[in-house]
Coordinates of C-alpha atoms (C1' of nucleotides) in Angstrom, one line a residue:
Chain M
M1 CA 8.1 31.6 3.5
G2 CA 4.5 30.6 1.8
N3 CA 1.8 29.0 3.5
A4 CA 3.1 25.0 4.2
A5 CA -0.5 24.0 5.0
T6 CA -1.3 24.7 1.3
R7 CA 2.2 23.8 0.2
E8 CA 1.2 19.8 2.2
H9 CA -2.3 19.7 0.3
I10 CA -0.6 19.7 -2.7
V11 CA 1.7 17.5 -2.1
D12 CA -0.5 15.0 -0.4
A13 CA -3.0 15.0 -3.8
A14 CA -0.1 14.5 -6.3
D15 CA 1.2 11.6 -4.0
Q16 CA -2.6 10.5 -4.7
L17 CA -2.2 11.5 -8.1
F18 CA 0.8 10.2 -9.5
Y19 CA 0.4 6.7 -7.3
R20 CA -3.2 6.5 -9.3
H21 CA -2.5 7.6 -13.0
G22 CA 1.0 8.2 -13.1
Y23 CA 3.6 11.0 -12.7
E24 CA 3.9 11.6 -16.2
H25 CA 0.1 11.7 -16.4
T26 CA -1.1 13.5 -14.1
T27 CA -1.3 17.7 -14.5
F28 CA -1.4 20.9 -12.9
S29 CA -5.4 21.2 -13.9
D30 CA -5.7 17.6 -12.0
I31 CA -4.3 18.4 -8.6
A32 CA -5.5 21.5 -9.0
D33 CA -9.0 20.6 -9.3
V34 CA -8.2 18.3 -5.9
V35 CA -6.2 20.9 -4.2
Q36 CA -9.1 23.3 -5.2
I37 CA -6.6 26.6 -5.9
S38 CA -5.6 27.7 -9.5
R39 CA -3.3 26.6 -11.7
G40 CA -1.0 29.5 -11.6
N41 CA -0.5 29.0 -7.9
F42 CA 1.0 25.7 -8.4
Y43 CA 4.2 28.0 -8.7
Y44 CA 4.5 30.5 -5.6
H45 CA 5.1 26.5 -4.0
F46 CA 6.5 25.2 -6.1
R47 CA 9.2 26.1 -9.3
S48 CA 8.1 23.0 -11.5
K49 CA 6.7 19.2 -12.4
D50 CA 9.7 17.8 -11.2
E51 CA 9.9 19.3 -8.1
I52 CA 6.4 18.9 -6.7
L53 CA 8.0 15.0 -7.8
D54 CA 11.0 15.7 -5.9
A55 CA 8.4 16.8 -2.7
V56 CA 6.4 13.8 -3.4
I57 CA 9.8 11.3 -3.0
K58 CA 10.9 13.0 0.0
T59 CA 7.9 12.8 2.1
R60 CA 7.7 9.3 1.8
L61 CA 11.1 8.3 2.1
K62 CA 10.0 10.3 5.8
Q63 CA 7.0 8.3 6.1
T64 CA 9.2 5.3 5.4
Q65 CA 11.4 5.7 7.6
E66 CA 8.8 6.7 10.2
L67 CA 7.4 3.0 9.4
L68 CA 9.8 0.5 9.6
E69 CA 10.7 2.2 12.6
Q70 CA 7.7 1.6 14.5
W71 CA 7.6 -2.2 12.9
E72 CA 11.0 -2.1 14.9
A73 CA 9.7 -1.0 17.9
D74 CA 6.3 -2.6 17.9
A75 CA 8.3 -6.3 18.4
E76 CA 11.1 -7.8 19.4
Q77 CA 11.3 -10.3 17.5
P78 CA 12.9 -10.1 14.3
A79 CA 10.7 -12.3 12.4
D80 CA 7.4 -10.8 13.8
R81 CA 9.2 -7.3 12.3
I82 CA 9.3 -9.1 8.9
R83 CA 5.7 -10.2 9.4
S84 CA 4.7 -6.4 9.6
F85 CA 5.9 -6.2 6.2
I86 CA 4.0 -8.6 4.7
H87 CA 1.0 -8.2 6.2
M88 CA 0.8 -4.3 5.0
W89 CA 0.9 -6.3 1.2
F90 CA -2.2 -7.8 2.7
A91 CA -3.6 -4.4 4.8
N92 CA -3.5 -2.2 1.2
R93 CA -4.7 -5.4 -1.3
A94 CA -7.5 -2.9 -2.1
D95 CA -5.5 0.0 -3.8
I96 CA -3.0 -2.2 -4.7
A97 CA -5.2 -4.8 -7.2
L98 CA -6.4 -1.2 -8.5
Y99 CA -3.0 1.1 -9.2
G100 CA -0.2 -2.2 -8.5
C101 CA 2.5 -0.8 -5.5
P102 CA 3.9 3.0 -4.9
V103 CA 7.3 2.3 -4.7
G104 CA 7.1 -0.4 -8.0
T105 CA 5.4 1.2 -10.4
L106 CA 6.7 5.1 -9.5
T107 CA 10.3 3.4 -9.7
T108 CA 9.7 1.6 -13.2
E109 CA 7.7 4.5 -14.6
L110 CA 10.6 7.0 -14.1
A111 CA 13.3 4.4 -15.4
K112 CA 11.0 4.5 -18.4
L113 CA 11.5 8.1 -18.7
D114 CA 14.7 8.6 -17.5
H115 CA 13.7 11.0 -15.0
T116 CA 16.7 12.5 -12.8
S117 CA 14.6 11.7 -9.8
Q118 CA 15.1 8.1 -10.7
R119 CA 17.3 8.0 -7.7
D120 CA 15.8 8.7 -5.5
A121 CA 12.7 6.9 -6.2
T122 CA 15.4 4.1 -5.8
A123 CA 16.3 5.3 -2.6
L124 CA 12.5 3.9 -1.2
F125 CA 13.1 0.8 -2.2
T126 CA 17.2 0.8 -0.1
L127 CA 15.5 1.7 2.8
Y128 CA 12.7 -1.3 2.8
R129 CA 16.2 -3.8 1.5
S130 CA 18.4 -2.3 4.2
W131 CA 15.8 -2.6 7.1
L132 CA 14.8 -6.1 5.6
R133 CA 18.5 -7.2 5.4
R134 CA 19.1 -6.3 9.3
Q135 CA 16.4 -8.1 10.2
F136 CA 17.9 -11.2 8.6
T137 CA 20.9 -10.8 10.0
L138 CA 19.5 -10.3 13.8
L139 CA 17.4 -14.2 12.9
G140 CA 21.0 -15.3 12.2
R141 CA 21.0 -15.5 8.6
G142 CA 24.5 -12.6 8.4
A143 CA 25.8 -14.6 5.2
D144 CA 22.9 -14.5 2.5
A145 CA 20.2 -11.3 5.1
D146 CA 20.6 -9.1 1.4
A147 CA 19.6 -12.3 -1.0
L148 CA 17.4 -12.8 1.7
A149 CA 16.2 -9.4 1.5
M150 CA 15.8 -8.9 -1.9
H151 CA 14.1 -12.4 -2.5
L152 CA 11.3 -10.5 -0.7
L153 CA 11.2 -7.4 -1.7
A154 CA 10.4 -9.7 -5.3
M155 CA 8.5 -11.5 -3.6
S156 CA 5.8 -8.9 -3.0
Q157 CA 6.6 -6.6 -6.6
G158 CA 5.7 -9.7 -8.1
V159 CA 2.6 -10.4 -5.8
A160 CA 1.5 -6.5 -6.5
A161 CA 2.2 -6.6 -10.1
V162 CA 0.4 -9.6 -11.2
A163 CA -2.5 -8.8 -8.8
N164 CA -3.1 -5.5 -10.7
A165 CA -2.7 -7.3 -13.5
F166 CA -5.6 -9.5 -13.4
R167 CA -7.6 -7.1 -10.7
D168 CA -7.2 -9.8 -7.8
E169 CA -6.6 -9.4 -4.3
D170 CA -7.3 -12.5 -3.4
F171 CA -4.4 -13.3 -4.6
I172 CA -2.5 -11.0 -2.8
A173 CA -4.0 -12.8 0.1
H174 CA -3.0 -15.6 -1.0
E175 CA 0.4 -15.1 -1.9
V176 CA 0.9 -13.5 2.0
T177 CA -0.4 -16.6 3.7
K178 CA 2.7 -18.5 1.4
M179 CA 5.4 -15.9 1.8
C180 CA 4.3 -15.9 6.0
E181 CA 5.1 -19.9 5.6
W182 CA 8.2 -18.5 4.2
L183 CA 8.9 -17.1 6.4
S184 CA 8.9 -19.3 9.1
S185 CA 11.0 -21.6 7.3
Y186 CA 13.8 -19.1 7.7
T187 CA 12.9 -18.7 11.9
D188 CA 12.4 -21.9 12.8
D189 CA 16.0 -22.5 11.1
A190 CA 17.1 -19.2 13.3
E191 CA 16.0 -21.6 16.8
R192 CA 18.5 -24.9 16.2
G193 CA 20.5 -22.0 13.6
T194 CA 23.7 -21.3 12.2
P195 CA 24.3 -17.6 12.9
D196 CA 26.9 -15.9 10.5
T197 CA 27.5 -13.3 13.3
D198 CA 28.7 -12.7 16.8
E199 CA 26.0 -10.6 17.5
S200 CA 23.6 -13.1 19.5
H201 CA 20.6 -11.3 19.8
N202 CA 18.5 -11.3 22.6
R203 CA 15.6 -13.2 24.3
S204 CA 15.0 -15.3 21.1
Chain Q
M1 CA -4.2 -1.6 -49.4
G2 CA -0.9 0.3 -48.6
N3 CA 2.8 -1.2 -48.4
A4 CA 2.9 -3.7 -45.3
A5 CA 6.6 -3.3 -45.3
T6 CA 6.3 0.6 -43.7
R7 CA 3.5 -0.6 -41.3
E8 CA 5.4 -3.4 -40.2
H9 CA 8.4 -1.8 -40.0
I10 CA 6.5 0.8 -37.4
V11 CA 4.8 -1.6 -35.5
D12 CA 8.6 -3.2 -34.4
A13 CA 10.1 0.6 -34.0
A14 CA 6.4 1.1 -32.0
D15 CA 7.1 -2.3 -29.7
Q16 CA 11.4 -1.2 -29.1
L17 CA 10.1 2.2 -28.6
F18 CA 7.1 1.4 -26.2
Y19 CA 9.2 -1.1 -24.1
R20 CA 11.7 1.2 -23.6
H21 CA 10.1 4.4 -23.1
G22 CA 6.4 3.6 -22.3
Y23 CA 3.6 4.5 -24.4
E24 CA 2.7 7.8 -23.3
H25 CA 5.8 9.5 -23.3
T26 CA 6.5 8.0 -26.8
T27 CA 5.9 10.5 -29.4
F28 CA 4.8 9.8 -33.2
S29 CA 8.1 11.6 -34.3
D30 CA 10.5 9.4 -32.1
I31 CA 9.0 6.8 -34.1
A32 CA 9.4 9.2 -36.6
D33 CA 12.8 9.2 -36.8
V34 CA 13.5 5.2 -36.3
V35 CA 12.0 4.0 -39.1
Q36 CA 12.6 7.0 -41.0
I37 CA 9.5 8.4 -42.9
S38 CA 7.2 11.7 -42.1
R39 CA 4.8 12.1 -39.1
G40 CA 2.0 12.6 -41.2
N41 CA 2.1 9.5 -43.1
F42 CA 1.6 7.3 -40.0
Y43 CA -1.8 7.8 -40.8
Y44 CA -2.0 6.5 -44.1
H45 CA -1.1 3.3 -41.5
F46 CA -3.2 4.4 -38.9
R47 CA -5.6 6.4 -37.3
S48 CA -4.6 7.3 -33.8
K49 CA -1.9 6.2 -31.6
D50 CA -4.0 4.0 -30.4
E51 CA -4.4 2.5 -33.0
I52 CA -0.9 1.6 -32.8
L53 CA -0.4 0.6 -30.0
D54 CA -3.5 -2.3 -30.6
A55 CA -1.2 -3.1 -33.3
V56 CA 1.5 -3.8 -31.3
I57 CA -0.4 -5.9 -28.9
K58 CA -1.6 -8.2 -31.4
T59 CA 2.0 -8.8 -32.5
R60 CA 3.3 -9.4 -29.1
L61 CA 0.5 -12.2 -28.5
K62 CA 0.7 -13.9 -32.2
Q63 CA 4.7 -14.3 -31.2
T64 CA 4.0 -14.8 -27.6
Q65 CA 1.4 -17.8 -28.7
E66 CA 4.4 -19.3 -31.5
L67 CA 6.6 -19.0 -28.6
L68 CA 4.7 -21.4 -26.3
E69 CA 4.0 -23.4 -29.0
Q70 CA 7.7 -24.3 -29.8
W71 CA 8.6 -24.7 -26.3
E72 CA 5.9 -27.3 -25.9
A73 CA 7.2 -28.7 -29.1
D74 CA 10.8 -28.7 -28.1
A75 CA 10.2 -31.1 -24.9
E76 CA 8.1 -33.3 -24.4
Q77 CA 8.0 -32.7 -20.4
P78 CA 6.0 -30.1 -18.7
A79 CA 8.7 -29.9 -16.5
D80 CA 11.2 -28.7 -18.7
R81 CA 9.2 -26.6 -20.9
I82 CA 8.9 -24.3 -17.6
R83 CA 12.2 -24.9 -17.3
S84 CA 12.1 -22.8 -20.9
F85 CA 9.7 -20.0 -19.4
I86 CA 11.9 -19.3 -16.1
H87 CA 15.2 -19.9 -18.7
M88 CA 13.4 -16.7 -20.4
W89 CA 14.6 -14.4 -17.8
F90 CA 17.8 -15.3 -17.8
A91 CA 18.5 -15.1 -21.0
N92 CA 17.1 -11.8 -21.0
R93 CA 18.4 -10.1 -17.8
A94 CA 20.3 -7.3 -19.8
D95 CA 16.6 -5.3 -21.3
I96 CA 15.1 -6.3 -18.1
A97 CA 17.3 -5.4 -16.5
L98 CA 17.5 -1.6 -18.4
Y99 CA 13.6 -1.8 -19.4
G100 CA 11.9 -4.5 -16.7
C101 CA 9.3 -6.9 -18.6
P102 CA 7.8 -5.7 -22.0
V103 CA 4.2 -7.5 -20.2
G104 CA 4.4 -6.5 -16.6
T105 CA 5.2 -2.9 -17.2
L106 CA 2.7 -2.3 -20.3
T107 CA 0.0 -3.8 -18.3
T108 CA 1.1 -1.4 -15.3
E109 CA 1.4 1.2 -17.1
L110 CA -1.8 0.7 -19.5
A111 CA -3.7 0.3 -16.1
K112 CA -2.8 3.7 -14.6
L113 CA -3.9 5.7 -17.6
D114 CA -7.2 3.6 -17.4
H115 CA -6.7 2.7 -21.9
T116 CA -8.6 1.5 -23.1
S117 CA -6.4 -1.4 -24.4
Q118 CA -5.9 -2.1 -20.7
R119 CA -8.0 -6.2 -21.3
D120 CA -5.6 -6.8 -24.6
A121 CA -2.7 -6.1 -23.4
T122 CA -4.1 -8.3 -19.7
A123 CA -4.5 -11.4 -22.3
L124 CA -0.7 -11.3 -22.8
F125 CA -0.6 -12.3 -19.2
T126 CA -3.4 -14.7 -19.7
L127 CA -1.8 -16.7 -22.7
Y128 CA 1.5 -17.2 -19.9
R129 CA -0.7 -18.3 -17.0
S130 CA -2.9 -20.8 -19.0
W131 CA -0.3 -22.6 -20.9
L132 CA 1.7 -22.3 -17.6
R133 CA -1.8 -24.0 -15.7
R134 CA -2.1 -26.8 -18.4
Q135 CA 2.2 -27.7 -18.1
F136 CA 1.4 -28.2 -14.3
T137 CA -2.0 -30.0 -15.2
L138 CA 0.3 -32.1 -16.7
L139 CA 3.1 -32.5 -14.1
G140 CA -0.1 -34.4 -12.2
R141 CA -0.9 -30.7 -9.8
G142 CA -4.5 -30.4 -11.3
A143 CA -6.3 -29.5 -8.0
D144 CA -3.6 -26.1 -7.9
A145 CA -1.9 -25.6 -11.4
D146 CA -3.3 -22.6 -11.7
A147 CA -2.0 -21.1 -7.9
L148 CA 0.8 -22.3 -9.3
A149 CA 1.1 -20.6 -12.6
M150 CA 0.0 -17.5 -11.0
H151 CA 2.9 -18.2 -8.4
L152 CA 5.7 -18.5 -11.0
L153 CA 4.0 -15.5 -13.0
A154 CA 4.9 -13.1 -9.5
M155 CA 7.9 -14.3 -8.8
S156 CA 8.9 -13.8 -12.5
Q157 CA 7.8 -10.1 -12.6
G158 CA 8.9 -9.3 -9.0
V159 CA 12.3 -10.6 -9.8
A160 CA 12.2 -7.4 -13.6
A161 CA 11.1 -4.8 -11.1
V162 CA 13.4 -5.2 -8.6
A163 CA 15.7 -5.8 -10.8
N164 CA 14.7 -3.2 -12.7
A165 CA 14.5 -0.6 -9.7
F166 CA 18.5 -1.9 -8.7
R167 CA 19.8 -2.1 -12.2
D168 CA 21.0 -6.0 -10.8
E169 CA 20.8 -8.5 -14.2
D170 CA 23.0 -10.6 -11.5
F171 CA 20.1 -10.9 -10.0
I172 CA 18.1 -12.1 -12.3
A173 CA 20.5 -14.8 -12.1
H174 CA 20.4 -15.8 -9.3
E175 CA 16.5 -15.5 -8.9
V176 CA 16.6 -18.2 -11.9
T177 CA 18.0 -20.8 -10.6
K178 CA 16.0 -20.3 -7.3
M179 CA 12.9 -20.3 -9.1
C180 CA 14.8 -24.3 -10.8
E181 CA 15.2 -25.2 -7.9
W182 CA 11.3 -24.5 -6.8
L183 CA 10.4 -26.2 -9.9
S184 CA 12.3 -29.1 -9.1
S185 CA 10.6 -29.7 -6.0
Y186 CA 7.1 -30.8 -7.7
T187 CA 8.7 -31.9 -10.3
D188 CA 10.1 -34.4 -7.8
D189 CA 6.4 -34.3 -6.4
A190 CA 5.2 -35.7 -9.9
E191 CA 7.6 -39.1 -9.6
R192 CA 6.5 -40.6 -6.8
G193 CA 3.4 -38.7 -7.1
T194 CA -0.1 -37.7 -6.6
P195 CA -1.8 -36.7 -9.5
D196 CA -5.2 -34.5 -9.3
T197 CA -5.9 -35.9 -12.6
D198 CA -6.8 -39.1 -14.1
E199 CA -4.9 -38.9 -17.0
S200 CA -1.7 -39.8 -16.1
H201 CA 1.2 -38.1 -18.3
N202 CA 3.2 -40.6 -21.0
R203 CA 6.6 -40.8 -20.3
S204 CA 7.4 -39.4 -17.1
Chain U
dG1 C1' 2.0 6.0 -50.8
dT2 C1' 5.4 9.8 -49.3
dC3 C1' 5.2 14.1 -48.4
dT4 C1' 4.7 19.2 -46.7
dA5 C1' 2.7 22.5 -44.4
dT6 C1' -1.0 23.5 -41.3
dA7 C1' -5.1 23.2 -37.9
dT8 C1' -6.7 22.3 -33.2
dC9 C1' -5.2 21.5 -28.5
dA10 C1' -3.5 20.5 -23.9
dC11 C1' 0.5 21.0 -21.1
dG12 C1' 4.2 23.5 -17.9
dA13 C1' 5.0 27.7 -17.3
dT14 C1' 5.2 33.8 -17.1
dA15 C1' 3.1 38.1 -15.4
dG16 C1' 1.5 40.6 -12.8
dA17 C1' -2.8 42.4 -10.8
dC18 C1' -5.2 42.0 -5.9
Chain A
dG1 C1' -0.1 34.1 -0.8
dT2 C1' -4.1 33.6 -4.8
dC3 C1' -5.9 35.1 -8.6
dT4 C1' -6.9 35.8 -14.0
dA5 C1' -4.5 35.7 -18.1
dT6 C1' -1.2 34.8 -21.1
dC7 C1' 2.8 32.7 -23.3
dG8 C1' 5.8 28.9 -25.7
dT9 C1' 6.1 24.6 -26.4
dG10 C1' 5.5 20.2 -28.0
dA11 C1' 1.8 16.8 -28.9
dT12 C1' -2.5 14.3 -31.7
dA13 C1' -4.3 14.1 -35.6
dT14 C1' -6.1 16.8 -41.0
dA15 C1' -5.7 18.5 -45.4
dG16 C1' -4.1 19.0 -49.5
dA17 C1' 0.3 18.3 -53.0
dC18 C1' 3.3 15.7 -55.5

DNA sequence: GTCTATATCACGATAGAC
DNA sequence: GTCTATCGTGATATAGAC
């Protein structure tokens, strides 16, 4: 079977290094320095560097899924759930100013490398997209729920990219406020609303 | 001195390859295949790969400067000039869906590599930022001109990143329309306006 | 100016001892 | 399971012929 703890250490270290320095730029030596194992020992746990990337993406997918479920459990109002998404950018603004968005930068890099794991990385985006779409649908925005989800994804991605370029975490704080205001305009709409779905959203 | 034409070929080919496959992933062999010269010949024109990157960024800076001056010469109304910026994303939507924004993806990559040319790449962003800020100032938005410029930069960067992730050029077309609508709300403001600057904007 | 040949090195990956 | 030693490859970069 193998030591699950060591494997987990490798994946965690690789996850951070891929985020901070990119997948291609990260070497086995870099990871070995963090995990404190020899380069040769990687191959007991993984057959190749690509397999480590696979494991990293799988871990991220699982963690993201759990995060989204948490947000859904923590708030009954879809607007509040979406605010959890927006607030995430504020909470992580220091890292984002230094390294960008983990999802966006990995996806962009794999696209340029024409890497086989490209689709798996995009699935991370799809997870957020579907979840946001569901929340907007619950807000009575069935017809344009996907467009709103995509728009919010784009806004947050853009904020991360520009904040990273200018190393400006205050810009993230500023734009998070604007995203919340943007969301409020749709929340208010829902109150006097024109729901596109038959399902009534409870207790709103 | 050296053959200026060959040097220019190298820079042009490197520019495209850096955009499509990233700086680090692009090798001398890749460039040599396009330019049809031997690997060794590079070092007559450049001392290192980093120097090719320098030349590429310098070329991009010059071309961007010329583009911005062109937009300024082509339209008297600052709103129309900003529309030229927005329209650029629509015109290049096919490439953007495949490779992302040339400025954004290069900046992000160099940030992760902690590359010395990072600041030069950011200067590309600054060129757009200052130009947009100037146009918004002319629109009578002196107080928040920089915030509006940054916001528009972020929106366009986000659209490029998401369109690239989902390989969706139609999304770019859709969001370009929304950006124009967003701009119109500020144009209309300027008409009945509350200019923050003493300078009146001519013929509006 | 452009070429071929080669130096040098770092990387991913393998083999086998313990 | 982890190690050391090493292979093979491909990258940047150099040297010198033409």
